[in-house]
Each structure stands twice: as structure tokens, then as C-alpha cells.
């Protein structure tokens, strides 16, 4: 029996990617608290664009040995609030495979003063941190780490300022 020729093009469903606003309103399912990610914050000098930036580096605590992965993210900066949404993992096209965690690097410019950093997972969990940036003193201070009041919200991310990764322009040193 021959197949019928389609009369119109089939519709492909839209992806299930949620916006940052929808993730903030979502209520996560109750589950066991487990730390999955670490967020390192440091100064980074981009020698290509010749600009001083602030880098947020997300890393998984799990080490992947079969494939090299990157964390896909979506981010937004509004006034004194930075939102980083973790979308998932994607593979890198590398021939050389080594055991390493999955990472994502997000760069921002012109941060000065106090900011609230929100890390959001796709299930709606949020981990937050209040940071104070001062480029003149060359310091980043973790003021307060907290979980926003939300039903079934759990801790999944740790935060740290990694001074060993600080890079600055040689012009100003």
C-alpha cells in the first residue's frame, strides 16, 4: 500500500525553553537537596576587545569523561539584578576528549556597586547572592548568600570569588 502525499507541511512543536520571568514564577517539585553547580566570580581582561570584564563561570561538580560538555545558559542584566538561567548541557565538537566538568562563562561590563545574582534551574529553583563590585580597589565581595522564599526551593549552587583567576590590563598595573 502506497503512502499518501501530504497536502500541507506538518507543524513542528515549539521548544520547551522557558523565559527567565516564567522560571522565577515556577514552583519546583520537592526533591532531595544536592549541590550540582559552582559559580566562580572574577575580574577578566579581554585582550581582544581590550576591555575589563567581570566573568561568572558556572561549573558542574560532576566530571564528564566520555564527551566534553558545555552548560547552555540564558542571562539578563536589569538595574542591580543579574539573572542566569541554566538551560542544560550540550556537547562540544572536540577530537581530544579529557575528563573535565561542564562549564559556561558569562561576561559582563560596567558593574559597580551592589548586585543581586540569581541562578535559576529549569525546574524553577533559585539560588541568590548579593555581590559588591569595586574595580578601583580590585575586589569583589560576597555580601550575602540566600535562598529566595519559594515553595520547595533548594540549594543547588555554591558561590566563590576566585582571586587566582583575576586578570587585569598591564597598562594599569
PDB file of C-alpha atoms in Angstrom:
ATOM      1  CA  UNK A   1       0.000   0.000   0.000  1.00  0.00           C
ATOM      2  CA  UNK A   2       1.445   3.364  -1.042  1.00  0.00           C
ATOM      3  CA  UNK A   3       1.701   6.276   1.357  1.00  0.00           C
ATOM      4  CA  UNK A   4      -0.453   9.342   0.760  1.00  0.00           C
ATOM      5  CA  UNK A   5       1.261  12.504  -0.365  1.00  0.00           C
ATOM      6  CA  UNK A   6       0.920  15.192   2.358  1.00  0.00           C
ATOM      7  CA  UNK A   7      -1.225  18.187   1.423  1.00  0.00           C
ATOM      8  CA  UNK A   8       0.379  20.664   3.816  1.00  0.00           C
ATOM      9  CA  UNK A   9       3.626  20.962   5.743  1.00  0.00           C
ATOM     10  CA  UNK A  10       3.442  19.410   9.228  1.00  0.00           C
ATOM     11  CA  UNK A  11       3.825  21.822  12.143  1.00  0.00           C
ATOM     12  CA  UNK A  12       6.868  21.375  14.354  1.00  0.00           C
ATOM     13  CA  UNK A  13       6.145  21.980  18.046  1.00  0.00           C
ATOM     14  CA  UNK A  14       7.924  24.879  19.727  1.00  0.00           C
ATOM     15  CA  UNK A  15      10.777  24.061  22.077  1.00  0.00           C
ATOM     16  CA  UNK A  16      10.037  23.950  25.785  1.00  0.00           C
ATOM     17  CA  UNK A  17      12.576  26.596  26.716  1.00  0.00           C
ATOM     18  CA  UNK A  18      11.172  28.822  29.448  1.00  0.00           C
ATOM     19  CA  UNK A  19      11.867  32.509  29.759  1.00  0.00           C
ATOM     20  CA  UNK A  20      13.557  33.890  32.867  1.00  0.00           C
ATOM     21  CA  UNK A  21      10.300  35.513  34.034  1.00  0.00           C
ATOM     22  CA  UNK A  22       8.407  32.187  33.811  1.00  0.00           C
ATOM     23  CA  UNK A  23      11.203  30.386  35.693  1.00  0.00           C
ATOM     24  CA  UNK A  24      11.002  32.877  38.556  1.00  0.00           C
ATOM     25  CA  UNK A  25       7.271  32.146  38.944  1.00  0.00           C
ATOM     26  CA  UNK A  26       7.550  28.349  38.568  1.00  0.00           C
ATOM     27  CA  UNK A  27       7.306  26.141  41.661  1.00  0.00           C
ATOM     28  CA  UNK A  28       9.837  23.267  41.717  1.00  0.00           C
ATOM     29  CA  UNK A  29       8.920  19.719  42.685  1.00  0.00           C
ATOM     30  CA  UNK A  30      10.023  18.584  46.120  1.00  0.00           C
ATOM     31  CA  UNK A  31      13.265  16.615  45.944  1.00  0.00           C
ATOM     32  CA  UNK A  32      16.451  15.899  47.874  1.00  0.00           C
ATOM     33  CA  UNK A  33      18.830  18.876  48.075  1.00  0.00           C
ATOM     34  CA  UNK A  34      22.005  18.250  46.111  1.00  0.00           C
ATOM     35  CA  UNK A  35      24.772  20.673  45.108  1.00  0.00           C
ATOM     36  CA  UNK A  36      25.241  20.382  41.320  1.00  0.00           C
ATOM     37  CA  UNK A  37      26.993  23.624  40.339  1.00  0.00           C
ATOM     38  CA  UNK A  38      29.722  26.002  41.488  1.00  0.00           C
ATOM     39  CA  UNK A  39      29.797  29.648  40.382  1.00  0.00           C
ATOM     40  CA  UNK A  40      33.204  31.365  40.329  1.00  0.00           C
ATOM     41  CA  UNK A  41      33.261  35.155  40.011  1.00  0.00           C
ATOM     42  CA  UNK A  42      36.376  37.063  38.992  1.00  0.00           C
ATOM     43  CA  UNK A  43      37.831  40.007  37.046  1.00  0.00           C
ATOM     44  CA  UNK A  44      38.779  39.167  33.464  1.00  0.00           C
ATOM     45  CA  UNK A  45      40.711  41.299  30.980  1.00  0.00           C
ATOM     46  CA  UNK A  46      39.723  40.550  27.382  1.00  0.00           C
ATOM     47  CA  UNK A  47      42.880  41.192  25.337  1.00  0.00           C
ATOM     48  CA  UNK A  48      40.982  41.005  22.013  1.00  0.00           C
ATOM     49  CA  UNK A  49      38.439  43.747  22.766  1.00  0.00           C
ATOM     50  CA  UNK A  50      40.839  45.424  25.255  1.00  0.00           C
ATOM     51  CA  UNK A  51      38.120  45.736  27.904  1.00  0.00           C
ATOM     52  CA  UNK A  52      37.995  44.866  31.583  1.00  0.00           C
ATOM     53  CA  UNK A  53      35.103  42.490  32.274  1.00  0.00           C
ATOM     54  CA  UNK A  54      33.525  40.582  35.104  1.00  0.00           C
ATOM     55  CA  UNK A  55      33.267  36.844  34.489  1.00  0.00           C
ATOM     56  CA  UNK A  56      30.781  34.428  36.015  1.00  0.00           C
ATOM     57  CA  UNK A  57      31.982  30.870  35.445  1.00  0.00           C
ATOM     58  CA  UNK A  58      29.482  28.081  36.101  1.00  0.00           C
ATOM     59  CA  UNK A  59      30.861  24.568  36.556  1.00  0.00           C
ATOM     60  CA  UNK A  60      29.262  21.235  37.258  1.00  0.00           C
ATOM     61  CA  UNK A  61      30.636  19.313  40.213  1.00  0.00           C
ATOM     62  CA  UNK A  62      30.386  16.107  38.192  1.00  0.00           C
ATOM     63  CA  UNK A  63      33.308  15.237  35.927  1.00  0.00           C
ATOM     64  CA  UNK A  64      32.481  14.009  32.408  1.00  0.00           C
ATOM     65  CA  UNK A  65      34.995  11.649  30.797  1.00  0.00           C
ATOM     66  CA  UNK A  66      33.300  10.326  27.650  1.00  0.00           C
ATOM     67  CA  UNK A  67      32.412  13.669  25.997  1.00  0.00           C
ATOM     68  CA  UNK A  68      33.257  17.332  26.548  1.00  0.00           C
ATOM     69  CA  UNK A  69      30.188  19.303  27.600  1.00  0.00           C
ATOM     70  CA  UNK A  70      29.290  22.984  27.918  1.00  0.00           C
ATOM     71  CA  UNK A  71      26.450  24.381  30.005  1.00  0.00           C
ATOM     72  CA  UNK A  72      23.971  26.282  27.847  1.00  0.00           C
ATOM     73  CA  UNK A  73      22.676  29.387  29.588  1.00  0.00           C
ATOM     74  CA  UNK A  74      20.446  32.379  29.112  1.00  0.00           C
ATOM     75  CA  UNK A  75      21.219  35.584  31.005  1.00  0.00           C
ATOM     76  CA  UNK A  76      19.829  39.036  31.627  1.00  0.00           C
ATOM     77  CA  UNK A  77      21.030  42.146  33.496  1.00  0.00           C
ATOM     78  CA  UNK A  78      18.482  44.694  34.713  1.00  0.00           C
ATOM     79  CA  UNK A  79      19.423  47.586  37.016  1.00  0.00           C
ATOM     80  CA  UNK A  80      21.063  45.895  40.043  1.00  0.00           C
ATOM     81  CA  UNK A  81      19.981  42.335  39.265  1.00  0.00           C
ATOM     82  CA  UNK A  82      21.684  39.640  37.177  1.00  0.00           C
ATOM     83  CA  UNK A  83      19.702  36.521  36.220  1.00  0.00           C
ATOM     84  CA  UNK A  84      21.444  33.433  34.803  1.00  0.00           C
ATOM     85  CA  UNK A  85      19.215  30.566  33.688  1.00  0.00           C
ATOM     86  CA  UNK A  86      20.745  27.095  33.265  1.00  0.00           C
ATOM     87  CA  UNK A  87      19.137  25.523  30.189  1.00  0.00           C
ATOM     88  CA  UNK A  88      21.049  22.235  30.067  1.00  0.00           C
ATOM     89  CA  UNK A  89      24.193  20.593  28.709  1.00  0.00           C
ATOM     90  CA  UNK A  90      25.416  20.429  25.118  1.00  0.00           C
ATOM     91  CA  UNK A  91      28.366  18.581  23.640  1.00  0.00           C
ATOM     92  CA  UNK A  92      31.428  20.259  22.167  1.00  0.00           C
ATOM     93  CA  UNK A  93      32.926  19.198  18.849  1.00  0.00           C
ATOM     94  CA  UNK A  94      36.407  18.220  20.010  1.00  0.00           C
ATOM     95  CA  UNK A  95      38.514  15.300  18.878  1.00  0.00           C
ATOM     96  CA  UNK A  96      40.501  15.319  22.080  1.00  0.00           C
ATOM     97  CA  UNK A  97      38.365  14.165  24.999  1.00  0.00           C
ATOM     98  CA  UNK A  98      39.545  14.723  28.560  1.00  0.00           C
ATOM     99  CA  UNK A  99      37.895  14.287  31.937  1.00  0.00           C
ATOM    100  CA  UNK A 100      36.544  17.682  32.973  1.00  0.00           C
ATOM    101  CA  UNK A 101      33.417  19.360  34.316  1.00  0.00           C
ATOM    102  CA  UNK A 102      30.920  21.105  32.049  1.00  0.00           C
ATOM    103  CA  UNK A 103      31.391  24.888  32.112  1.00  0.00           C
ATOM    104  CA  UNK A 104      29.797  28.131  30.979  1.00  0.00           C
ATOM    105  CA  UNK A 105      31.406  31.572  31.027  1.00  0.00           C
ATOM    106  CA  UNK A 106      29.270  34.709  31.092  1.00  0.00           C
ATOM    107  CA  UNK A 107      30.959  38.110  30.808  1.00  0.00           C
ATOM    108  CA  UNK A 108      29.581  41.496  31.863  1.00  0.00           C
ATOM    109  CA  UNK A 109      30.974  45.006  31.602  1.00  0.00           C
ATOM    110  CA  UNK A 110      30.464  48.081  33.761  1.00  0.00           C
ATOM    111  CA  UNK A 111      29.395  46.515  37.051  1.00  0.00           C
ATOM    112  CA  UNK A 112      29.987  48.745  40.039  1.00  0.00           C
ATOM    113  CA  UNK A 113      28.332  48.615  43.426  1.00  0.00           C
ATOM    114  CA  UNK A 114      25.893  46.066  44.818  1.00  0.00           C
ATOM    115  CA  UNK A 115      24.191  43.495  42.581  1.00  0.00           C
ATOM    116  CA  UNK A 116      21.911  40.531  43.222  1.00  0.00           C
ATOM    117  CA  UNK A 117      22.889  37.403  41.275  1.00  0.00           C
ATOM    118  CA  UNK A 118      20.138  34.805  40.686  1.00  0.00           C
ATOM    119  CA  UNK A 119      20.998  31.349  39.318  1.00  0.00           C
ATOM    120  CA  UNK A 120      17.844  29.613  38.010  1.00  0.00           C
ATOM    121  CA  UNK A 121      17.306  25.960  37.093  1.00  0.00           C
ATOM    122  CA  UNK A 122      14.678  24.766  34.615  1.00  0.00           C
ATOM    123  CA  UNK A 123      12.520  23.304  37.398  1.00  0.00           C
ATOM    124  CA  UNK A 124      12.138  26.775  38.971  1.00  0.00           C
ATOM    125  CA  UNK A 125      14.711  26.536  41.793  1.00  0.00           C
ATOM    126  CA  UNK A 126      16.587  29.768  42.511  1.00  0.00           C
ATOM    127  CA  UNK A 127      19.847  30.377  44.410  1.00  0.00           C
ATOM    128  CA  UNK A 128      20.769  34.011  45.060  1.00  0.00           C
ATOM    129  CA  UNK A 129      23.757  36.038  46.136  1.00  0.00           C
ATOM    130  CA  UNK A 130      24.384  39.715  46.856  1.00  0.00           C
ATOM    131  CA  UNK A 131      27.739  40.917  45.479  1.00  0.00           C
ATOM    132  CA  UNK A 132      29.654  44.156  45.770  1.00  0.00           C
ATOM    133  CA  UNK A 133      31.954  45.053  42.834  1.00  0.00           C
ATOM    134  CA  UNK A 134      34.743  47.640  43.157  1.00  0.00           C
ATOM    135  CA  UNK A 135      37.146  47.903  40.201  1.00  0.00           C
ATOM    136  CA  UNK A 136      39.186  50.677  41.845  1.00  0.00           C
ATOM    137  CA  UNK A 137      40.068  48.530  44.861  1.00  0.00           C
ATOM    138  CA  UNK A 138      40.181  45.434  42.575  1.00  0.00           C
ATOM    139  CA  UNK A 139      37.856  43.479  44.816  1.00  0.00           C
ATOM    140  CA  UNK A 140      34.629  41.513  44.637  1.00  0.00           C
ATOM    141  CA  UNK A 141      32.888  40.924  47.963  1.00  0.00           C
ATOM    142  CA  UNK A 142      30.238  38.264  48.632  1.00  0.00           C
ATOM    143  CA  UNK A 143      27.834  40.154  50.891  1.00  0.00           C
ATOM    144  CA  UNK A 144      25.068  37.592  51.460  1.00  0.00           C
ATOM    145  CA  UNK A 145      24.113  34.185  50.064  1.00  0.00           C
ATOM    146  CA  UNK A 146      20.451  33.213  50.382  1.00  0.00           C
ATOM    147  CA  UNK A 147      17.558  31.162  49.007  1.00  0.00           C
ATOM    148  CA  UNK A 148      14.553  33.249  47.908  1.00  0.00           C
ATOM    149  CA  UNK A 149      11.360  32.354  49.746  1.00  0.00           C
ATOM    150  CA  UNK A 150       9.680  29.927  47.380  1.00  0.00           C
ATOM    151  CA  UNK A 151       7.915  26.630  47.931  1.00  0.00           C
ATOM    152  CA  UNK A 152      10.261  23.595  47.559  1.00  0.00           C
ATOM    153  CA  UNK A 153      13.267  25.820  46.746  1.00  0.00           C
ATOM    154  CA  UNK A 154      16.559  24.031  47.462  1.00  0.00           C
ATOM    155  CA  UNK A 155      20.274  24.781  47.387  1.00  0.00           C
ATOM    156  CA  UNK A 156      21.974  23.526  44.209  1.00  0.00           C
ATOM    157  CA  UNK A 157      24.802  26.049  43.664  1.00  0.00           C
ATOM    158  CA  UNK A 158      27.790  27.309  45.650  1.00  0.00           C
ATOM    159  CA  UNK A 159      29.454  30.684  45.069  1.00  0.00           C
ATOM    160  CA  UNK A 160      33.061  31.823  45.388  1.00  0.00           C
ATOM    161  CA  UNK A 161      35.348  34.679  44.350  1.00  0.00           C
ATOM    162  CA  UNK A 162      38.444  33.088  42.779  1.00  0.00           C
ATOM    163  CA  UNK A 163      41.313  35.575  43.128  1.00  0.00           C
ATOM    164  CA  UNK A 164      43.723  33.182  41.393  1.00  0.00           C
ATOM    165  CA  UNK A 165      41.827  33.770  38.113  1.00  0.00           C
ATOM    166  CA  UNK A 166      41.927  37.606  38.301  1.00  0.00           C
ATOM    167  CA  UNK A 167      43.452  39.209  35.187  1.00  0.00           C
ATOM    168  CA  UNK A 168      43.954  42.919  34.625  1.00  0.00           C
ATOM    169  CA  UNK A 169      45.351  45.054  31.828  1.00  0.00           C
ATOM    170  CA  UNK A 170      49.119  45.572  32.011  1.00  0.00           C
ATOM    171  CA  UNK A 171      48.537  49.284  31.227  1.00  0.00           C
ATOM    172  CA  UNK A 172      47.007  49.963  34.653  1.00  0.00           C
ATOM    173  CA  UNK A 173      49.239  47.795  36.801  1.00  0.00           C
TER     174      UNK A 173
END
